[in-house]
Amino acid sequence: MHNVDRRSMLKKGGAFLTAGLLGGVASKAMASEHGHKRMRAFAVDASKEGVCSTCRFWGGIRRASEDRKTVYCESLGWCNNPKSMNYQTMTTPITGPMKAWRKWEAL
């Protein structure tokens, strides 16, 4: 009799686990279908010299606008310029001014 109770408990637990997983997947699918809010990008003037977001060595998530007048940044980024005092450190898109700055080719 003890084994029967244990089996039924395991079956019910498995059913709850399955229902929870399916519910989580369904809620994520609904959120993406209904335009779940995205993180907004931080806009930086592309003509700014000496700041990380316009430097070719900055490793953050960014994109240039179609007219190349604005850089949209969505994260902090790593400095990959060995000549910079911030080399291999995390910086903001507007960290600067930097003498070791080099213009990003996308601009």
PDB file of C-alpha atoms in Angstrom:
ATOM      1  CA  MET A   1       0.000   0.000   0.000  1.00  0.00           C
ATOM      2  CA  HIS A   2       2.913   2.315   0.685  1.00  0.00           C
ATOM      3  CA  ASN A   3       4.152   1.920  -2.956  1.00  0.00           C
ATOM      4  CA  VAL A   4       0.773   2.944  -4.399  1.00  0.00           C
ATOM      5  CA  ASP A   5       0.800   6.241  -2.512  1.00  0.00           C
ATOM      6  CA  ARG A   6       4.315   6.909  -3.590  1.00  0.00           C
ATOM      7  CA  ARG A   7       3.489   6.218  -7.257  1.00  0.00           C
ATOM      8  CA  SER A   8       0.462   8.463  -7.246  1.00  0.00           C
ATOM      9  CA  MET A   9       2.520  11.225  -5.632  1.00  0.00           C
ATOM     10  CA  LEU A  10       5.196  10.910  -8.325  1.00  0.00           C
ATOM     11  CA  LYS A  11       2.578  10.966 -11.109  1.00  0.00           C
ATOM     12  CA  LYS A  12       0.939  14.087  -9.689  1.00  0.00           C
ATOM     13  CA  GLY A  13       4.321  15.755  -9.248  1.00  0.00           C
ATOM     14  CA  GLY A  14       5.234  14.972 -12.855  1.00  0.00           C
ATOM     15  CA  ALA A  15       1.921  16.369 -14.065  1.00  0.00           C
ATOM     16  CA  PHE A  16       2.447  19.623 -12.113  1.00  0.00           C
ATOM     17  CA  LEU A  17       5.984  19.957 -13.443  1.00  0.00           C
ATOM     18  CA  THR A  18       4.824  19.449 -17.033  1.00  0.00           C
ATOM     19  CA  ALA A  19       1.989  21.955 -16.607  1.00  0.00           C
ATOM     20  CA  GLY A  20       4.402  24.515 -15.158  1.00  0.00           C
ATOM     21  CA  LEU A  21       6.861  24.140 -18.024  1.00  0.00           C
ATOM     22  CA  LEU A  22       4.146  24.417 -20.655  1.00  0.00           C
ATOM     23  CA  GLY A  23       2.677  27.459 -18.920  1.00  0.00           C
ATOM     24  CA  GLY A  24       6.059  29.193 -18.904  1.00  0.00           C
ATOM     25  CA  VAL A  25       6.644  28.533 -22.606  1.00  0.00           C
ATOM     26  CA  ALA A  26       3.139  29.734 -23.482  1.00  0.00           C
ATOM     27  CA  SER A  27       3.523  32.969 -21.518  1.00  0.00           C
ATOM     28  CA  LYS A  28       6.837  33.776 -23.254  1.00  0.00           C
ATOM     29  CA  ALA A  29       5.267  33.144 -26.650  1.00  0.00           C
ATOM     30  CA  MET A  30       2.342  35.431 -25.822  1.00  0.00           C
ATOM     31  CA  ALA A  31       4.686  38.183 -24.623  1.00  0.00           C
ATOM     32  CA  SER A  32       6.630  38.152 -27.892  1.00  0.00           C
ATOM     33  CA  GLU A  33       3.424  38.090 -29.962  1.00  0.00           C
ATOM     34  CA  HIS A  34       2.020  41.107 -28.173  1.00  0.00           C
ATOM     35  CA  GLY A  35       5.072  43.334 -28.540  1.00  0.00           C
ATOM     36  CA  HIS A  36       6.689  42.846 -25.142  1.00  0.00           C
ATOM     37  CA  LYS A  37       8.622  46.015 -24.237  1.00  0.00           C
ATOM     38  CA  ARG A  38      12.191  46.099 -25.493  1.00  0.00           C
ATOM     39  CA  MET A  39      15.111  47.775 -23.864  1.00  0.00           C
ATOM     40  CA  ARG A  40      15.494  51.267 -25.294  1.00  0.00           C
ATOM     41  CA  ALA A  41      18.755  52.321 -26.857  1.00  0.00           C
ATOM     42  CA  PHE A  42      20.838  55.234 -25.611  1.00  0.00           C
ATOM     43  CA  ALA A  43      21.473  57.705 -28.452  1.00  0.00           C
ATOM     44  CA  VAL A  44      24.909  59.297 -28.904  1.00  0.00           C
ATOM     45  CA  ASP A  45      25.778  61.923 -31.524  1.00  0.00           C
ATOM     46  CA  ALA A  46      28.035  60.126 -34.033  1.00  0.00           C
ATOM     47  CA  SER A  47      30.181  63.227 -34.524  1.00  0.00           C
ATOM     48  CA  LYS A  48      31.424  63.051 -30.913  1.00  0.00           C
ATOM     49  CA  GLU A  49      35.113  62.242 -30.864  1.00  0.00           C
ATOM     50  CA  GLY A  50      36.910  60.728 -27.898  1.00  0.00           C
ATOM     51  CA  VAL A  51      33.949  58.790 -26.463  1.00  0.00           C
ATOM     52  CA  CYS A  52      33.690  55.012 -26.339  1.00  0.00           C
ATOM     53  CA  SER A  53      30.504  54.524 -28.379  1.00  0.00           C
ATOM     54  CA  THR A  54      32.062  56.111 -31.471  1.00  0.00           C
ATOM     55  CA  CYS A  55      35.418  54.329 -31.090  1.00  0.00           C
ATOM     56  CA  ARG A  56      36.355  51.354 -33.262  1.00  0.00           C
ATOM     57  CA  PHE A  57      37.721  49.462 -30.232  1.00  0.00           C
ATOM     58  CA  TRP A  58      34.606  49.633 -28.018  1.00  0.00           C
ATOM     59  CA  GLY A  59      32.893  46.269 -27.554  1.00  0.00           C
ATOM     60  CA  GLY A  60      29.364  47.218 -26.484  1.00  0.00           C
ATOM     61  CA  ILE A  61      26.055  46.467 -28.204  1.00  0.00           C
ATOM     62  CA  ARG A  62      25.521  49.348 -30.619  1.00  0.00           C
ATOM     63  CA  ARG A  63      24.343  50.222 -34.100  1.00  0.00           C
ATOM     64  CA  ALA A  64      24.681  53.243 -36.338  1.00  0.00           C
ATOM     65  CA  SER A  65      21.607  54.973 -37.728  1.00  0.00           C
ATOM     66  CA  GLU A  66      20.999  54.817 -41.479  1.00  0.00           C
ATOM     67  CA  ASP A  67      22.179  58.408 -41.928  1.00  0.00           C
ATOM     68  CA  ARG A  68      25.282  57.695 -39.770  1.00  0.00           C
ATOM     69  CA  LYS A  69      24.534  60.695 -37.520  1.00  0.00           C
ATOM     70  CA  THR A  70      23.575  58.731 -34.393  1.00  0.00           C
ATOM     71  CA  VAL A  71      24.937  55.698 -32.561  1.00  0.00           C
ATOM     72  CA  TYR A  72      22.350  53.681 -30.621  1.00  0.00           C
ATOM     73  CA  CYS A  73      23.917  51.863 -27.651  1.00  0.00           C
ATOM     74  CA  GLU A  74      22.213  49.161 -25.602  1.00  0.00           C
ATOM     75  CA  SER A  75      24.886  48.105 -23.112  1.00  0.00           C
ATOM     76  CA  LEU A  76      28.144  48.763 -21.398  1.00  0.00           C
ATOM     77  CA  GLY A  77      31.150  47.587 -23.389  1.00  0.00           C
ATOM     78  CA  TRP A  78      34.724  46.389 -23.118  1.00  0.00           C
ATOM     79  CA  CYS A  79      37.562  48.646 -24.168  1.00  0.00           C
ATOM     80  CA  ASN A  80      39.717  46.650 -26.584  1.00  0.00           C
ATOM     81  CA  ASN A  81      42.289  49.350 -27.346  1.00  0.00           C
ATOM     82  CA  PRO A  82      45.688  48.378 -25.906  1.00  0.00           C
ATOM     83  CA  LYS A  83      46.752  52.036 -26.012  1.00  0.00           C
ATOM     84  CA  SER A  84      43.842  53.189 -23.812  1.00  0.00           C
ATOM     85  CA  MET A  85      44.028  53.580 -20.042  1.00  0.00           C
ATOM     86  CA  ASN A  86      40.676  51.698 -19.955  1.00  0.00           C
ATOM     87  CA  TYR A  87      42.021  48.661 -21.846  1.00  0.00           C
ATOM     88  CA  GLN A  88      40.178  45.463 -20.836  1.00  0.00           C
ATOM     89  CA  THR A  89      37.744  47.287 -18.564  1.00  0.00           C
ATOM     90  CA  MET A  90      34.000  47.814 -18.870  1.00  0.00           C
ATOM     91  CA  THR A  91      33.014  51.354 -19.900  1.00  0.00           C
ATOM     92  CA  THR A  92      29.846  53.300 -20.613  1.00  0.00           C
ATOM     93  CA  PRO A  93      29.026  54.526 -24.130  1.00  0.00           C
ATOM     94  CA  ILE A  94      29.940  58.096 -23.151  1.00  0.00           C
ATOM     95  CA  THR A  95      33.197  57.440 -21.265  1.00  0.00           C
ATOM     96  CA  GLY A  96      35.836  59.862 -22.416  1.00  0.00           C
ATOM     97  CA  PRO A  97      37.524  61.959 -23.654  1.00  0.00           C
ATOM     98  CA  MET A  98      40.234  59.538 -24.702  1.00  0.00           C
ATOM     99  CA  LYS A  99      43.446  60.340 -26.554  1.00  0.00           C
ATOM    100  CA  ALA A 100      43.655  56.720 -27.814  1.00  0.00           C
ATOM    101  CA  TRP A 101      40.221  57.037 -29.522  1.00  0.00           C
ATOM    102  CA  ARG A 102      39.897  55.887 -33.147  1.00  0.00           C
ATOM    103  CA  LYS A 103      36.779  56.523 -35.236  1.00  0.00           C
ATOM    104  CA  TRP A 104      34.436  53.541 -35.684  1.00  0.00           C
ATOM    105  CA  GLU A 105      34.439  52.427 -39.354  1.00  0.00           C
ATOM    106  CA  ALA A 106      30.622  52.222 -39.448  1.00  0.00           C
ATOM    107  CA  LEU A 107      30.480  56.003 -39.097  1.00  0.00           C
TER     108      LEU A 107
END
